[in-house]
């Protein structure tokens, strides 16, 4: 059995965790529902173990996200270095009038960029004629919430009850 951050994970819950890894989302929900149906005996002990599994998975997710952020930062640093090196190599080619060089492992060349022709705007988008602007309309949820909070009725919106969430402390 793998040693976990939490000592109270039963073999049953470790098996549930392993089973969830191998299932799609709908099958996971069915498996979890089936597990919760077995809670008639030793309910509190099983709920404690279930909450421990949740805590284990949350802790693992946090550790993985932290590591992913660290690796992403390192990747970004490498990308920036590579980009600076490319820019310097491109400048070298341009200064020396080179278009193509074949080395033992690479074919280096200067080429025109593809895609749509770039556009330079000399004014801010707000200063463009309306035919060349895009307008985006969004609901002002704060204004709607404020109006409904005063007791005024709106035919297109209503305040609804907040949902619930499970807290594990």
mmCIF file of N, CA, C and O in Angstrom, residues 57-98:
data_model
loop_
_atom_site.group_PDB
_atom_site.id
_atom_site.type_symbol
_atom_site.label_atom_id
_atom_site.label_comp_id
_atom_site.label_asym_id
_atom_site.label_seq_id
_atom_site.Cartn_x
_atom_site.Cartn_y
_atom_site.Cartn_z
ATOM 1 N N UNK A 57 -6.864 14.162 -1.758
ATOM 2 C CA UNK A 57 -6.921 14.572 -3.164
ATOM 3 C C UNK A 57 -6.732 16.078 -3.307
ATOM 4 O O UNK A 57 -6.056 16.537 -4.234
ATOM 5 N N UNK A 58 -7.325 16.874 -2.398
ATOM 6 C CA UNK A 58 -7.118 18.328 -2.424
ATOM 7 C C UNK A 58 -5.646 18.672 -2.220
ATOM 8 O O UNK A 58 -5.100 19.528 -2.913
ATOM 9 N N UNK A 59 -5.012 18.018 -1.253
ATOM 10 C CA UNK A 59 -3.593 18.281 -0.985
ATOM 11 C C UNK A 59 -2.728 17.886 -2.182
ATOM 12 O O UNK A 59 -1.798 18.610 -2.565
ATOM 13 N N UNK A 60 -3.039 16.748 -2.796
ATOM 14 C CA UNK A 60 -2.300 16.299 -3.968
ATOM 15 C C UNK A 60 -2.486 17.276 -5.124
ATOM 16 O O UNK A 60 -1.532 17.629 -5.823
ATOM 17 N N UNK A 61 -3.720 17.742 -5.321
ATOM 18 C CA UNK A 61 -3.996 18.696 -6.395
ATOM 19 C C UNK A 61 -3.229 19.993 -6.161
ATOM 20 O O UNK A 61 -2.645 20.558 -7.097
ATOM 21 N N UNK A 62 -3.195 20.470 -4.928
ATOM 22 C CA UNK A 62 -2.459 21.698 -4.604
ATOM 23 C C UNK A 62 -0.972 21.511 -4.876
ATOM 24 O O UNK A 62 -0.328 22.385 -5.486
ATOM 25 N N UNK A 63 -0.428 20.390 -4.455
ATOM 26 C CA UNK A 63 0.998 20.124 -4.694
ATOM 27 C C UNK A 63 1.291 20.052 -6.190
ATOM 28 O O UNK A 63 2.296 20.603 -6.668
ATOM 29 N N UNK A 64 0.409 19.410 -6.943
ATOM 30 C CA UNK A 64 0.617 19.294 -8.387
ATOM 31 C C UNK A 64 0.485 20.650 -9.074
ATOM 32 O O UNK A 64 1.232 20.962 -10.000
ATOM 33 N N UNK A 65 -0.476 21.480 -8.623
ATOM 34 C CA UNK A 65 -0.621 22.811 -9.216
ATOM 35 C C UNK A 65 0.598 23.673 -8.916
ATOM 36 O O UNK A 65 1.077 24.404 -9.786
ATOM 37 N N UNK A 66 1.120 23.564 -7.690
ATOM 38 C CA UNK A 66 2.322 24.319 -7.329
ATOM 39 C C UNK A 66 3.496 23.883 -8.202
ATOM 40 O O UNK A 66 4.250 24.716 -8.720
ATOM 41 N N UNK A 67 3.643 22.588 -8.386
ATOM 42 C CA UNK A 67 4.723 22.079 -9.234
ATOM 43 C C UNK A 67 4.515 22.499 -10.685
ATOM 44 O O UNK A 67 5.458 22.856 -11.388
ATOM 45 N N UNK A 68 3.261 22.468 -11.142
ATOM 46 C CA UNK A 68 2.962 22.890 -12.514
ATOM 47 C C UNK A 68 3.317 24.361 -12.707
ATOM 48 O O UNK A 68 3.864 24.743 -13.743
ATOM 49 N N UNK A 69 3.015 25.198 -11.713
ATOM 50 C CA UNK A 69 3.370 26.612 -11.798
ATOM 51 C C UNK A 69 4.884 26.790 -11.863
ATOM 52 O O UNK A 69 5.391 27.609 -12.623
ATOM 53 N N UNK A 70 5.601 26.015 -11.049
ATOM 54 C CA UNK A 70 7.067 26.086 -11.061
ATOM 55 C C UNK A 70 7.610 25.687 -12.430
ATOM 56 O O UNK A 70 8.455 26.376 -13.012
ATOM 57 N N UNK A 71 7.095 24.587 -12.972
ATOM 58 C CA UNK A 71 7.551 24.119 -14.282
ATOM 59 C C UNK A 71 7.145 25.087 -15.396
ATOM 60 O O UNK A 71 7.907 25.316 -16.338
ATOM 61 N N UNK A 72 5.950 25.680 -15.272
ATOM 62 C CA UNK A 72 5.500 26.659 -16.263
ATOM 63 C C UNK A 72 6.420 27.870 -16.262
ATOM 64 O O UNK A 72 6.772 28.395 -17.320
ATOM 65 N N UNK A 73 6.834 28.315 -15.070
ATOM 66 C CA UNK A 73 7.758 29.450 -14.979
ATOM 67 C C UNK A 73 9.100 29.106 -15.626
ATOM 68 O O UNK A 73 9.683 29.928 -16.349
ATOM 69 N N UNK A 74 9.583 27.900 -15.394
ATOM 70 C CA UNK A 74 10.843 27.474 -16.021
ATOM 71 C C UNK A 74 10.693 27.394 -17.541
ATOM 72 O O UNK A 74 11.590 27.801 -18.288
ATOM 73 N N UNK A 75 9.551 26.872 -18.002
ATOM 74 C CA UNK A 75 9.306 26.776 -19.444
ATOM 75 C C UNK A 75 9.244 28.164 -20.061
ATOM 76 O O UNK A 75 9.791 28.400 -21.149
ATOM 77 N N UNK A 76 8.589 29.098 -19.377
ATOM 78 C CA UNK A 76 8.491 30.470 -19.875
ATOM 79 C C UNK A 76 9.886 31.099 -19.986
ATOM 80 O O UNK A 76 10.197 31.780 -20.962
ATOM 81 N N UNK A 77 10.742 30.841 -18.994
ATOM 82 C CA UNK A 77 12.113 31.343 -19.036
ATOM 83 C C UNK A 77 12.852 30.775 -20.240
ATOM 84 O O UNK A 77 13.532 31.512 -20.963
ATOM 85 N N UNK A 78 12.705 29.485 -20.477
ATOM 86 C CA UNK A 78 13.355 28.857 -21.633
ATOM 87 C C UNK A 78 12.814 29.429 -22.944
ATOM 88 O O UNK A 78 13.578 29.681 -23.880
ATOM 89 N N UNK A 79 11.493 29.616 -23.029
ATOM 90 C CA UNK A 79 10.899 30.196 -24.237
ATOM 91 C C UNK A 79 11.452 31.595 -24.499
ATOM 92 O O UNK A 79 11.759 31.945 -25.640
ATOM 93 N N UNK A 80 11.561 32.399 -23.436
ATOM 94 C CA UNK A 80 12.077 33.762 -23.590
ATOM 95 C C UNK A 80 13.531 33.750 -24.065
ATOM 96 O O UNK A 80 13.914 34.537 -24.930
ATOM 97 N N UNK A 81 14.337 32.855 -23.499
ATOM 98 C CA UNK A 81 15.740 32.748 -23.931
ATOM 99 C C UNK A 81 15.811 32.342 -25.399
ATOM 100 O O UNK A 81 16.580 32.912 -26.178
ATOM 101 N N UNK A 82 15.010 31.329 -25.765
ATOM 102 C CA UNK A 82 15.007 30.866 -27.152
ATOM 103 C C UNK A 82 14.575 31.984 -28.089
ATOM 104 O O UNK A 82 15.163 32.171 -29.167
ATOM 105 N N UNK A 83 13.565 32.761 -27.701
ATOM 106 C CA UNK A 83 13.095 33.865 -28.530
ATOM 107 C C UNK A 83 14.177 34.917 -28.714
ATOM 108 O O UNK A 83 14.387 35.422 -29.819
ATOM 109 N N UNK A 84 14.879 35.259 -27.634
ATOM 110 C CA UNK A 84 15.974 36.238 -27.747
ATOM 111 C C UNK A 84 17.077 35.719 -28.665
ATOM 112 O O UNK A 84 17.627 36.465 -29.475
ATOM 113 N N UNK A 85 17.406 34.430 -28.553
ATOM 114 C CA UNK A 85 18.420 33.842 -29.421
ATOM 115 C C UNK A 85 17.973 33.881 -30.884
ATOM 116 O O UNK A 85 18.763 34.192 -31.782
ATOM 117 N N UNK A 86 16.692 33.572 -31.138
ATOM 118 C CA UNK A 86 16.163 33.628 -32.505
ATOM 119 C C UNK A 86 16.254 35.048 -33.066
ATOM 120 O O UNK A 86 16.630 35.241 -34.226
ATOM 121 N N UNK A 87 15.884 36.022 -32.234
ATOM 122 C CA UNK A 87 15.927 37.419 -32.685
ATOM 123 C C UNK A 87 17.352 37.827 -33.053
ATOM 124 O O UNK A 87 17.575 38.497 -34.058
ATOM 125 N N UNK A 88 18.320 37.420 -32.236
ATOM 126 C CA UNK A 88 19.725 37.760 -32.520
ATOM 127 C C UNK A 88 20.215 37.054 -33.780
ATOM 128 O O UNK A 88 20.950 37.630 -34.588
ATOM 129 N N UNK A 89 19.806 35.794 -33.965
ATOM 130 C CA UNK A 89 20.204 35.062 -35.159
ATOM 131 C C UNK A 89 19.582 35.686 -36.403
ATOM 132 O O UNK A 89 20.241 35.836 -37.440
ATOM 133 N N UNK A 90 18.323 36.101 -36.302
ATOM 134 C CA UNK A 90 17.649 36.763 -37.422
ATOM 135 C C UNK A 90 18.377 38.060 -37.759
ATOM 136 O O UNK A 90 18.625 38.361 -38.942
ATOM 137 N N UNK A 91 18.756 38.826 -36.748
ATOM 138 C CA UNK A 91 19.501 40.068 -36.966
ATOM 139 C C UNK A 91 20.833 39.771 -37.656
ATOM 140 O O UNK A 91 21.230 40.474 -38.590
ATOM 141 N N UNK A 92 21.509 38.708 -37.237
ATOM 142 C CA UNK A 92 22.768 38.312 -37.856
ATOM 143 C C UNK A 92 22.561 38.028 -39.349
ATOM 144 O O UNK A 92 23.331 38.477 -40.197
ATOM 145 N N UNK A 93 21.508 37.261 -39.653
ATOM 146 C CA UNK A 93 21.199 36.945 -41.054
ATOM 147 C C UNK A 93 20.956 38.221 -41.845
ATOM 148 O O UNK A 93 21.442 38.376 -42.966
ATOM 149 N N UNK A 94 20.146 39.132 -41.270
ATOM 150 C CA UNK A 94 19.806 40.374 -41.981
ATOM 151 C C UNK A 94 21.035 41.251 -42.200
ATOM 152 O O UNK A 94 21.234 41.793 -43.284
ATOM 153 N N UNK A 95 21.871 41.387 -41.175
ATOM 154 C CA UNK A 95 23.078 42.231 -41.284
ATOM 155 C C UNK A 95 24.031 41.674 -42.333
ATOM 156 O O UNK A 95 24.657 42.426 -43.082
ATOM 157 N N UNK A 96 24.124 40.348 -42.430
ATOM 158 C CA UNK A 96 25.059 39.718 -43.358
ATOM 159 C C UNK A 96 24.410 39.339 -44.693
ATOM 160 O O UNK A 96 25.052 38.693 -45.535
ATOM 161 N N UNK A 97 23.150 39.708 -44.894
ATOM 162 C CA UNK A 97 22.482 39.448 -46.161
ATOM 163 C C UNK A 97 22.262 37.972 -46.450
ATOM 164 O O UNK A 97 22.241 37.560 -47.616
ATOM 165 N N UNK A 98 22.114 37.178 -45.424
ATOM 166 C CA UNK A 98 21.908 35.737 -45.592
ATOM 167 C C UNK A 98 20.415 35.427 -45.675
ATOM 168 O O UNK A 98 19.599 36.032 -44.977
#
